[in-house]
Amino acid sequence: MKSSHVLSFVCALVVWIAPTTHAQTPPERMAARAWYQDAKFGMFIHWGVYSQLAQGEWVMQQRAIPVDSYEWLASAFNPVKFSAQEWVATAKAAGVKYITITSRHHDGFSMFASKVTPYNIVDFTPFKRDPLKELADECQKQGIKLFFYYSQLDWHHPDFWPRGGTGLATGRAESGDWNKYLDFMDAQLEELLTRYGPIGGIWFDGMWDKPNADWRLQRTYSLIHRLQPSALIVPNHHKAPLPGEDVQTFEQDLPGANTAGFNTKEIGALPLESSLTMNGSWGFNITDKKWKSTRELIGFLVRAAGNDANLLLNIGPRPDGTIQPEATERLRAVGDWLRTYGSSIYGTRGGPVPPREWGATTQRGDTVFVHVLNWPDRLLSLPDFGARVVKASELKTGGRVEVVQAANGVILTLPPLVSDEPDRVIVLVTSKK
Ligand code: FHN
């Protein structure tokens, strides 16, 4: 073989075996990933039949509700106060750039019009409307991207067989056709990708229930990318990214931290996201009063950005379609904060100084934002991060901040601590050393 032939053979082999690299990812998706990283802040919505029992989205499993009883519950779902316009306006005022909503959770009920199962909100409930269509149209109008959460795990479908670790007390026949189930999912995904206009992507969840099954992932991922080349795939499988995926998401944790107990500590090369509940529940839970303070939520958003990740902050609307006041209050407060400090979050990437106990840094071009979340003193030293600070100022007031360029880093004199201020943000204009 001539050496040039050997070289082309090796190149072809590398392209064939390499997982999704930048070289292979089409430009539309690379652009969508960059948009996504700039967006930084999204709103997660867990809403479905389970909201009626007000005990979170796992109630079917936790109370061992059989399929036929749960179907009755589904047939009573009638969220008459649902207003897509109000939801999207609330999201916009909070400063989020995208919404990720449950199109189908583990209970297997489709919150959208589906031709491949009657078990959907239009055909099975007195509501008869398609809230996802209303939301998609409203998001288009108000300039918010819409992503669909889609559960691969199903506690209702007869063909979800063999069963995984959950959904064992639902009274279903102990038989089924796995490939038929996968075909059903692909058919539903096709509906979601062809009837709701351009969507941001699909947020998958539930594969962890049957980690060793053949989920035909590559077939499903290709289908999605063929139908909408800019749609991103965000899998919540709690593992390092697989080929064809676009975002690595971490549940209730910052990237690489595993306080939740099921996240991987391995951080891949894809854009990152952390999802977070505002209290302790995803779906509406009437007794869960463990609301995080606005200060904690802003702190998490800042730490996510400092870790180069987005924050996907959850709400669990009530069964009538309204959002709990505790949630709207917090969303409004985060939005107010972002109106002043948004330039240090949106369009940034993780900064040159890795996150610390006192806070985090973000960066856009030569500008570094130092977020001081938890530092009582006026003097703060930063280790050498390879650039010279040309100018330092306070983001809120524009007031000058004294900076001393020392041999091993810089020392900032922070503005005095103001009580209740969640984050003192210092803007450093830097130049190469
Ligand atoms: O089981 C789900 C849970 O209900 C919720 O949807 C979260 C959101 O990240 N994900 C699953 C657990 O990994």
Short mmCIF file of C-alpha atoms and ligand atoms in Angstrom, two decimals:
data_model
loop_
_atom_site.label_atom_id
_atom_site.label_comp_id
_atom_site.label_asym_id
_atom_site.label_seq_id
_atom_site.Cartn_x
_atom_site.Cartn_y
_atom_site.Cartn_z
CA MET A 1 0.00 0.00 0.00
CA LYS A 2 1.34 3.49 -0.87
CA SER A 3 1.97 5.72 2.16
CA SER A 4 -0.75 8.20 1.01
CA HIS A 5 -3.25 5.33 0.93
CA VAL A 6 -2.23 4.23 4.42
CA LEU A 7 -2.77 7.79 5.63
CA SER A 8 -6.26 8.05 4.12
CA PHE A 9 -7.13 4.64 5.54
CA VAL A 10 -6.02 5.72 9.04
CA CYS A 11 -7.96 9.01 8.75
CA ALA A 12 -11.09 7.15 7.65
CA LEU A 13 -10.69 4.74 10.55
CA VAL A 14 -10.33 7.59 13.05
CA VAL A 15 -13.48 9.28 11.72
CA TRP A 16 -15.33 5.96 11.91
CA ILE A 17 -14.38 4.99 15.46
CA ALA A 18 -14.17 8.37 17.16
CA PRO A 19 -17.18 9.39 19.26
CA THR A 20 -18.90 12.64 18.35
CA THR A 21 -16.10 15.12 18.00
CA HIS A 22 -16.25 18.73 16.90
CA ALA A 23 -14.98 17.68 13.47
CA GLN A 24 -18.01 15.45 12.95
CA THR A 25 -20.73 17.50 14.60
CA PRO A 26 -22.52 19.47 11.88
CA PRO A 27 -22.25 23.28 12.04
CA GLU A 28 -25.95 23.77 12.91
CA ARG A 29 -25.51 21.72 16.05
CA MET A 30 -22.23 23.36 16.98
CA ALA A 31 -24.03 26.72 16.67
CA ALA A 32 -26.91 25.42 18.79
CA ARG A 33 -24.46 24.25 21.45
CA ALA A 34 -22.80 27.68 21.51
CA TRP A 35 -26.22 29.36 21.80
CA TYR A 36 -27.03 27.01 24.62
CA GLN A 37 -23.82 27.80 26.49
CA ASP A 38 -24.45 31.52 26.10
CA ALA A 39 -28.02 31.12 27.39
CA LYS A 40 -26.84 29.97 30.84
CA PHE A 41 -30.24 29.87 32.51
CA GLY A 42 -33.28 27.69 31.79
CA MET A 43 -36.55 26.84 33.51
CA PHE A 44 -37.45 23.21 34.09
CA ILE A 45 -41.16 22.33 34.38
CA HIS A 46 -42.44 19.07 35.87
CA TRP A 47 -46.17 18.95 35.27
CA GLY A 48 -48.56 16.09 34.66
CA VAL A 49 -51.35 13.88 35.97
CA TYR A 50 -49.33 13.28 39.16
CA SER A 51 -49.60 17.00 40.04
CA GLN A 52 -53.19 16.27 41.12
CA LEU A 53 -52.04 14.12 44.06
CA ALA A 54 -49.61 16.87 45.11
CA GLN A 55 -46.94 14.44 46.29
CA GLY A 56 -44.37 14.73 43.53
CA GLU A 57 -44.01 12.99 40.15
CA TRP A 58 -43.03 9.60 41.61
CA VAL A 59 -46.38 9.12 43.41
CA MET A 60 -47.49 6.26 41.11
CA GLN A 61 -44.41 4.26 42.08
CA GLN A 62 -44.25 5.38 45.71
CA ARG A 63 -47.91 4.59 46.46
CA ALA A 64 -47.91 1.48 44.22
CA ILE A 65 -50.86 2.80 42.18
CA PRO A 66 -51.91 0.24 39.56
CA VAL A 67 -52.30 1.33 35.94
CA ASP A 68 -56.14 1.17 35.93
CA SER A 69 -56.47 3.42 39.01
CA TYR A 70 -53.91 5.85 37.61
CA GLU A 71 -55.86 5.94 34.34
CA TRP A 72 -58.87 7.19 36.27
CA LEU A 73 -56.69 9.93 37.72
CA ALA A 74 -55.53 10.83 34.22
CA SER A 75 -59.13 11.00 33.00
CA ALA A 76 -59.85 13.68 35.62
CA PHE A 77 -56.98 16.02 34.71
CA ASN A 78 -58.38 19.43 33.85
CA PRO A 79 -55.94 22.33 34.35
CA VAL A 80 -58.41 25.06 33.48
CA LYS A 81 -56.22 27.90 34.72
CA PHE A 82 -53.27 26.96 32.50
CA SER A 83 -52.05 29.95 30.52
CA ALA A 84 -49.04 29.49 28.24
CA GLN A 85 -48.83 33.27 27.97
CA GLU A 86 -48.48 33.63 31.76
CA TRP A 87 -45.96 30.80 32.10
CA VAL A 88 -43.72 32.16 29.37
CA ALA A 89 -44.02 35.71 30.72
CA THR A 90 -43.00 34.40 34.17
CA ALA A 91 -40.02 32.62 32.62
CA LYS A 92 -39.01 35.70 30.68
CA ALA A 93 -39.21 37.95 33.72
CA ALA A 94 -36.98 35.45 35.56
CA GLY A 95 -34.34 35.94 32.89
CA VAL A 96 -34.37 32.40 31.56
CA LYS A 97 -33.60 31.82 27.89
CA TYR A 98 -35.16 28.39 27.52
CA ILE A 99 -37.81 26.14 29.02
CA THR A 100 -37.57 22.35 29.36
CA ILE A 101 -40.98 20.78 30.03
CA THR A 102 -42.08 17.21 30.72
CA SER A 103 -43.80 15.98 27.57
CA ARG A 104 -44.09 12.54 29.19
CA HIS A 105 -42.80 11.47 32.58
CA HIS A 106 -42.28 7.98 34.00
CA ASP A 107 -46.07 7.58 34.52
CA GLY A 108 -46.24 7.24 30.72
CA PHE A 109 -48.93 9.90 30.22
CA SER A 110 -48.36 12.10 27.17
CA MET A 111 -48.91 15.78 27.89
CA PHE A 112 -49.29 16.42 24.15
CA ALA A 113 -51.56 15.32 21.29
CA SER A 114 -50.29 11.92 20.19
CA LYS A 115 -51.61 9.76 17.39
CA VAL A 116 -49.75 6.67 18.63
CA THR A 117 -51.52 6.38 22.00
CA PRO A 118 -54.92 7.52 23.27
CA TYR A 119 -53.25 8.00 26.68
CA ASN A 120 -52.63 11.68 26.04
CA ILE A 121 -53.98 14.95 27.37
CA VAL A 122 -56.12 15.76 24.32
CA ASP A 123 -57.84 12.38 23.94
CA PHE A 124 -57.94 11.18 27.55
CA THR A 125 -58.94 14.23 29.60
CA PRO A 126 -61.77 16.76 29.77
CA PHE A 127 -59.15 19.47 29.11
CA LYS A 128 -58.83 18.41 25.45
CA ARG A 129 -56.19 21.07 24.75
CA ASP A 130 -52.53 20.51 23.87
CA PRO A 131 -50.58 22.62 26.41
CA LEU A 132 -47.27 21.89 24.70
CA LYS A 133 -48.55 23.33 21.43
CA GLU A 134 -49.81 26.42 23.25
CA LEU A 135 -46.46 26.70 25.01
CA ALA A 136 -44.47 26.18 21.81
CA ASP A 137 -46.43 28.95 20.05
CA GLU A 138 -46.05 31.30 23.01
CA CYS A 139 -42.32 30.58 23.32
CA GLN A 140 -41.93 31.47 19.63
CA LYS A 141 -43.79 34.71 20.27
CA GLN A 142 -41.77 35.69 23.34
CA GLY A 143 -38.35 34.55 22.08
CA ILE A 144 -37.76 31.61 24.43
CA LYS A 145 -36.48 28.23 23.24
CA LEU A 146 -38.49 25.15 24.17
CA PHE A 147 -36.99 21.76 25.01
CA PHE A 148 -39.01 18.61 25.65
CA TYR A 149 -38.22 16.34 28.58
CA TYR A 150 -39.03 12.79 27.47
CA SER A 151 -39.00 9.79 29.80
CA GLN A 152 -37.64 6.59 28.33
CA LEU A 153 -38.86 4.77 31.44
CA ASP A 154 -42.60 3.99 31.35
CA TRP A 155 -44.76 2.63 34.20
CA HIS A 156 -47.85 2.36 31.98
CA HIS A 157 -46.92 1.00 28.55
CA PRO A 158 -47.54 -2.77 28.21
CA ASP A 159 -44.44 -3.26 26.07
CA PHE A 160 -42.03 -1.80 28.60
CA TRP A 161 -40.77 -5.32 29.15
CA PRO A 162 -38.63 -6.81 30.59
CA ARG A 163 -39.15 -4.39 33.46
CA GLY A 164 -36.30 -2.46 35.05
CA GLY A 165 -35.91 -1.48 38.70
CA THR A 166 -39.22 0.42 39.04
CA GLY A 167 -42.87 0.19 37.94
CA LEU A 168 -43.16 -3.34 39.29
CA ALA A 169 -46.48 -2.91 41.15
CA THR A 170 -48.60 -1.53 38.29
CA GLY A 171 -50.60 -4.68 37.54
CA ARG A 172 -49.36 -4.98 33.95
CA ALA A 173 -49.12 -8.38 32.22
CA GLU A 174 -45.69 -9.94 32.68
CA SER A 175 -44.91 -9.87 28.97
CA GLY A 176 -44.28 -7.35 26.21
CA ASP A 177 -42.28 -6.51 23.11
CA TRP A 178 -39.30 -4.26 23.80
CA ASN A 179 -38.76 -3.36 20.15
CA LYS A 180 -42.40 -2.32 19.84
CA TYR A 181 -41.87 -0.03 22.83
CA LEU A 182 -38.79 1.53 21.23
CA ASP A 183 -40.74 2.03 17.97
CA PHE A 184 -43.48 3.74 19.98
CA MET A 185 -40.97 6.12 21.55
CA ASP A 186 -39.46 6.97 18.16
CA ALA A 187 -42.94 7.62 16.76
CA GLN A 188 -43.71 10.00 19.64
CA LEU A 189 -40.38 11.76 19.25
CA GLU A 190 -41.19 12.22 15.57
CA GLU A 191 -44.44 13.90 16.62
CA LEU A 192 -42.63 16.20 19.02
CA LEU A 193 -40.07 17.13 16.39
CA THR A 194 -42.50 17.77 13.54
CA ARG A 195 -45.56 19.44 15.09
CA TYR A 196 -44.21 22.04 17.48
CA GLY A 197 -42.00 24.18 15.24
CA PRO A 198 -38.27 24.44 15.83
CA ILE A 199 -37.47 23.03 19.25
CA GLY A 200 -34.33 23.41 21.34
CA GLY A 201 -33.89 19.70 21.91
CA ILE A 202 -34.90 16.57 23.77
CA TRP A 203 -34.02 16.04 27.44
CA PHE A 204 -34.01 12.28 28.02
CA ASP A 205 -34.50 10.65 31.40
CA GLY A 206 -35.04 7.14 32.72
CA MET A 207 -32.46 5.00 30.96
CA TRP A 208 -30.89 4.43 34.36
CA ASP A 209 -33.88 2.19 35.19
CA LYS A 210 -32.59 -0.46 32.74
CA PRO A 211 -28.91 0.36 32.37
CA ASN A 212 -28.06 -2.83 30.48
CA ALA A 213 -30.91 -2.77 27.96
CA ASP A 214 -30.39 -1.98 24.28
CA TRP A 215 -32.09 1.41 23.99
CA ARG A 216 -31.27 1.71 20.24
CA LEU A 217 -29.84 5.08 21.10
CA GLN A 218 -28.00 5.73 17.86
CA ARG A 219 -31.14 5.08 15.82
CA THR A 220 -33.19 7.45 17.99
CA TYR A 221 -30.47 10.12 18.07
CA SER A 222 -30.12 10.00 14.25
CA LEU A 223 -33.88 10.33 13.89
CA ILE A 224 -33.86 13.47 16.04
CA HIS A 225 -30.94 15.01 14.21
CA ARG A 226 -32.44 14.18 10.82
CA LEU A 227 -35.79 15.78 11.72
CA GLN A 228 -34.28 18.86 13.37
CA PRO A 229 -30.54 19.25 12.71
CA SER A 230 -30.20 21.97 15.39
CA ALA A 231 -32.01 20.07 18.15
CA LEU A 232 -29.76 19.19 21.05
CA ILE A 233 -29.80 15.88 22.88
CA VAL A 234 -29.53 16.21 26.64
CA PRO A 235 -29.47 12.78 28.30
CA ASN A 236 -29.91 12.43 32.04
CA HIS A 237 -28.38 8.96 32.17
CA HIS A 238 -25.93 9.97 34.91
CA LYS A 239 -22.98 8.69 32.88
CA ALA A 240 -20.22 10.27 30.81
CA PRO A 241 -21.49 11.46 27.38
CA LEU A 242 -22.15 8.96 24.58
CA PRO A 243 -21.82 9.58 20.83
CA GLY A 244 -24.54 11.80 19.35
CA GLU A 245 -25.25 13.65 22.60
CA ASP A 246 -24.84 17.40 22.92
CA VAL A 247 -25.01 18.35 26.59
CA GLN A 248 -23.89 16.65 29.80
CA THR A 249 -26.39 17.28 32.55
CA PHE A 250 -25.98 16.83 36.30
CA GLU A 251 -29.00 16.41 38.53
CA GLN A 252 -29.13 18.40 41.78
CA ASP A 253 -25.36 18.91 41.54
CA LEU A 254 -22.69 21.09 40.03
CA PRO A 255 -20.63 19.31 37.35
CA GLY A 256 -18.33 16.71 38.86
CA ALA A 257 -19.86 16.94 42.33
CA ASN A 258 -21.88 13.95 43.33
CA THR A 259 -23.78 14.97 46.45
CA ALA A 260 -26.94 13.42 44.93
CA GLY A 261 -25.29 10.01 44.90
CA PHE A 262 -26.07 9.05 41.28
CA ASN A 263 -24.14 11.55 39.15
CA THR A 264 -20.90 10.69 37.45
CA LYS A 265 -17.80 12.60 38.51
CA GLU A 266 -16.47 12.33 34.97
CA ILE A 267 -16.82 15.58 33.05
CA GLY A 268 -16.66 15.21 29.26
CA ALA A 269 -16.06 17.81 26.56
CA LEU A 270 -19.69 18.80 25.90
CA PRO A 271 -21.57 21.87 27.19
CA LEU A 272 -22.67 21.34 30.79
CA GLU A 273 -25.89 21.80 32.72
CA SER A 274 -26.98 21.43 36.35
CA SER A 275 -30.64 20.89 37.14
CA LEU A 276 -32.00 21.97 40.50
CA THR A 277 -35.27 21.88 42.42
CA MET A 278 -36.46 25.08 44.08
CA ASN A 279 -37.64 23.12 47.12
CA GLY A 280 -36.93 19.39 47.40
CA SER A 281 -39.39 18.18 44.72
CA TRP A 282 -39.65 18.20 40.93
CA GLY A 283 -43.41 17.70 40.59
CA PHE A 284 -45.91 19.70 42.70
CA ASN A 285 -45.62 18.64 46.33
CA ILE A 286 -48.00 20.41 48.67
CA THR A 287 -46.14 19.58 51.89
CA ASP A 288 -42.63 20.35 50.68
CA LYS A 289 -41.79 23.71 52.24
CA LYS A 290 -38.02 23.40 51.99
CA TRP A 291 -37.77 26.35 49.64
CA LYS A 292 -34.26 27.51 48.80
CA SER A 293 -33.76 31.21 49.41
CA THR A 294 -33.26 33.60 46.51
CA ARG A 295 -29.71 34.06 47.74
CA GLU A 296 -29.08 30.31 47.48
CA LEU A 297 -30.58 30.17 43.99
CA ILE A 298 -28.47 33.09 42.75
CA GLY A 299 -25.44 31.46 44.40
CA PHE A 300 -26.15 28.23 42.52
CA LEU A 301 -26.58 30.07 39.20
CA VAL A 302 -23.25 31.83 39.74
CA ARG A 303 -21.45 28.65 40.78
CA ALA A 304 -22.90 26.83 37.76
CA ALA A 305 -21.64 29.58 35.45
CA GLY A 306 -18.26 29.50 37.20
CA ASN A 307 -18.19 25.76 36.46
CA ASP A 308 -18.96 26.55 32.81
CA ALA A 309 -22.46 25.12 33.19
CA ASN A 310 -26.05 26.25 32.73
CA LEU A 311 -28.59 26.19 35.52
CA LEU A 312 -31.93 24.52 34.78
CA LEU A 313 -34.13 25.63 37.66
CA ASN A 314 -37.29 23.64 38.27
CA ILE A 315 -40.87 24.55 39.03
CA GLY A 316 -43.72 22.09 39.63
CA PRO A 317 -46.96 23.86 38.69
CA ARG A 318 -50.22 22.94 40.42
CA PRO A 319 -52.85 20.71 38.75
CA ASP A 320 -55.05 23.70 37.89
CA GLY A 321 -52.19 25.18 35.85
CA THR A 322 -51.12 27.84 38.33
CA ILE A 323 -47.59 28.24 39.68
CA GLN A 324 -47.03 28.33 43.44
CA PRO A 325 -46.43 31.88 44.74
CA GLU A 326 -43.23 30.72 46.51
CA ALA A 327 -41.84 29.85 43.08
CA THR A 328 -42.99 32.96 41.22
CA GLU A 329 -41.60 35.16 44.00
CA ARG A 330 -38.17 33.53 43.70
CA LEU A 331 -38.18 33.61 39.91
CA ARG A 332 -39.01 37.31 39.98
CA ALA A 333 -36.18 37.98 42.44
CA VAL A 334 -33.62 36.07 40.36
CA GLY A 335 -34.83 38.00 37.31
CA ASP A 336 -34.40 41.32 39.14
CA TRP A 337 -30.86 40.32 40.07
CA LEU A 338 -30.07 39.34 36.49
CA ARG A 339 -31.27 42.69 35.19
CA THR A 340 -28.34 44.26 37.04
CA TYR A 341 -25.79 41.46 36.97
CA GLY A 342 -26.76 39.56 33.79
CA SER A 343 -23.70 40.75 31.87
CA SER A 344 -21.54 38.69 34.23
CA ILE A 345 -23.56 35.52 33.49
CA TYR A 346 -25.07 35.47 29.97
CA GLY A 347 -22.63 34.75 27.16
CA THR A 348 -19.83 33.91 29.58
CA ARG A 349 -17.77 30.78 30.10
CA GLY A 350 -16.15 29.45 33.25
CA GLY A 351 -13.49 31.96 34.36
CA PRO A 352 -9.73 31.55 34.79
CA VAL A 353 -9.84 30.98 38.54
CA PRO A 354 -11.61 27.69 39.31
CA PRO A 355 -14.58 27.91 41.70
CA ARG A 356 -13.63 28.46 45.32
CA GLU A 357 -15.44 28.40 48.65
CA TRP A 358 -15.75 32.21 48.46
CA GLY A 359 -17.29 32.23 44.97
CA ALA A 360 -16.47 31.79 41.29
CA THR A 361 -15.21 33.56 38.19
CA THR A 362 -16.74 33.88 34.74
CA GLN A 363 -15.21 35.31 31.60
CA ARG A 364 -16.11 36.90 28.28
CA GLY A 365 -13.12 37.63 26.05
CA ASP A 366 -10.60 39.66 28.05
CA THR A 367 -13.14 40.54 30.75
CA VAL A 368 -13.15 38.45 33.91
CA PHE A 369 -16.01 38.66 36.41
CA VAL A 370 -15.13 37.87 40.00
CA HIS A 371 -18.24 36.74 41.90
CA VAL A 372 -17.74 37.09 45.63
CA LEU A 373 -20.55 35.09 47.26
CA ASN A 374 -19.15 34.33 50.63
CA TRP A 375 -16.24 36.46 51.81
CA PRO A 376 -16.65 38.77 54.79
CA ASP A 377 -13.42 40.72 54.33
CA ARG A 378 -12.42 43.59 52.07
CA LEU A 379 -9.17 42.06 50.77
CA LEU A 380 -9.40 39.14 48.35
CA SER A 381 -6.41 37.56 46.67
CA LEU A 382 -6.59 35.67 43.40
CA PRO A 383 -3.88 33.30 42.22
CA ASP A 384 -1.94 34.13 39.06
CA PHE A 385 -4.25 33.36 36.14
CA GLY A 386 -1.87 34.24 33.34
CA ALA A 387 -3.14 37.76 32.55
CA ARG A 388 -2.51 41.30 33.78
CA VAL A 389 -5.38 43.29 35.27
CA VAL A 390 -5.67 46.60 33.43
CA LYS A 391 -8.73 47.89 35.28
CA ALA A 392 -10.98 46.70 38.09
CA SER A 393 -14.44 48.06 38.89
CA GLU A 394 -17.59 47.14 40.73
CA LEU A 395 -20.25 45.90 38.29
CA LYS A 396 -23.21 47.42 40.15
CA THR A 397 -21.89 50.99 40.51
CA GLY A 398 -19.01 51.14 38.05
CA GLY A 399 -16.91 52.40 41.00
CA ARG A 400 -13.19 51.78 40.83
CA VAL A 401 -11.79 48.83 42.76
CA GLU A 402 -8.22 49.00 43.99
CA VAL A 403 -6.07 46.21 42.60
CA VAL A 404 -2.48 45.30 43.44
CA GLN A 405 -0.60 43.19 40.94
CA ALA A 406 1.56 40.96 43.15
CA ALA A 407 4.21 38.47 42.05
CA ASN A 408 1.92 35.44 42.44
CA GLY A 409 -1.46 36.94 41.65
CA VAL A 410 -3.63 39.97 42.36
CA ILE A 411 -5.13 41.46 45.51
CA LEU A 412 -8.47 43.23 45.25
CA THR A 413 -9.93 45.66 47.75
CA LEU A 414 -13.60 44.77 47.60
CA PRO A 415 -16.38 47.27 48.16
CA PRO A 416 -17.84 47.09 51.68
CA LEU A 417 -20.18 44.19 52.34
CA VAL A 418 -23.83 45.18 51.99
CA SER A 419 -26.21 42.99 53.95
CA ASP A 420 -28.43 40.74 51.82
CA GLU A 421 -26.32 41.32 48.72
CA PRO A 422 -25.99 37.78 47.31
CA ASP A 423 -22.96 38.46 45.12
CA ARG A 424 -20.36 41.26 44.94
CA VAL A 425 -19.29 41.29 41.28
CA ILE A 426 -15.96 42.81 40.30
CA VAL A 427 -15.18 43.36 36.62
CA LEU A 428 -11.54 42.89 35.65
CA VAL A 429 -10.38 44.10 32.26
CA THR A 430 -7.29 42.07 31.50
CA SER A 431 -4.53 41.87 28.92
CA LYS A 432 -2.06 39.14 28.04
CA LYS A 433 1.05 39.13 30.25
O1 FHN B 1 -36.83 10.25 38.18
C1 FHN B 1 -36.60 11.50 37.64
C2 FHN B 1 -37.19 12.61 38.47
O2 FHN B 1 -38.55 12.39 38.63
C3 FHN B 1 -36.95 13.93 37.81
O3 FHN B 1 -37.58 13.99 36.56
C4 FHN B 1 -35.47 14.15 37.65
C5 FHN B 1 -35.11 15.44 36.96
O4 FHN B 1 -33.74 15.50 36.71
N1 FHN B 1 -34.82 13.05 36.94
C6 FHN B 1 -35.14 11.68 37.34
C7 FHN B 1 -34.20 11.08 38.25
O5 FHN B 1 -32.92 10.96 37.68
#
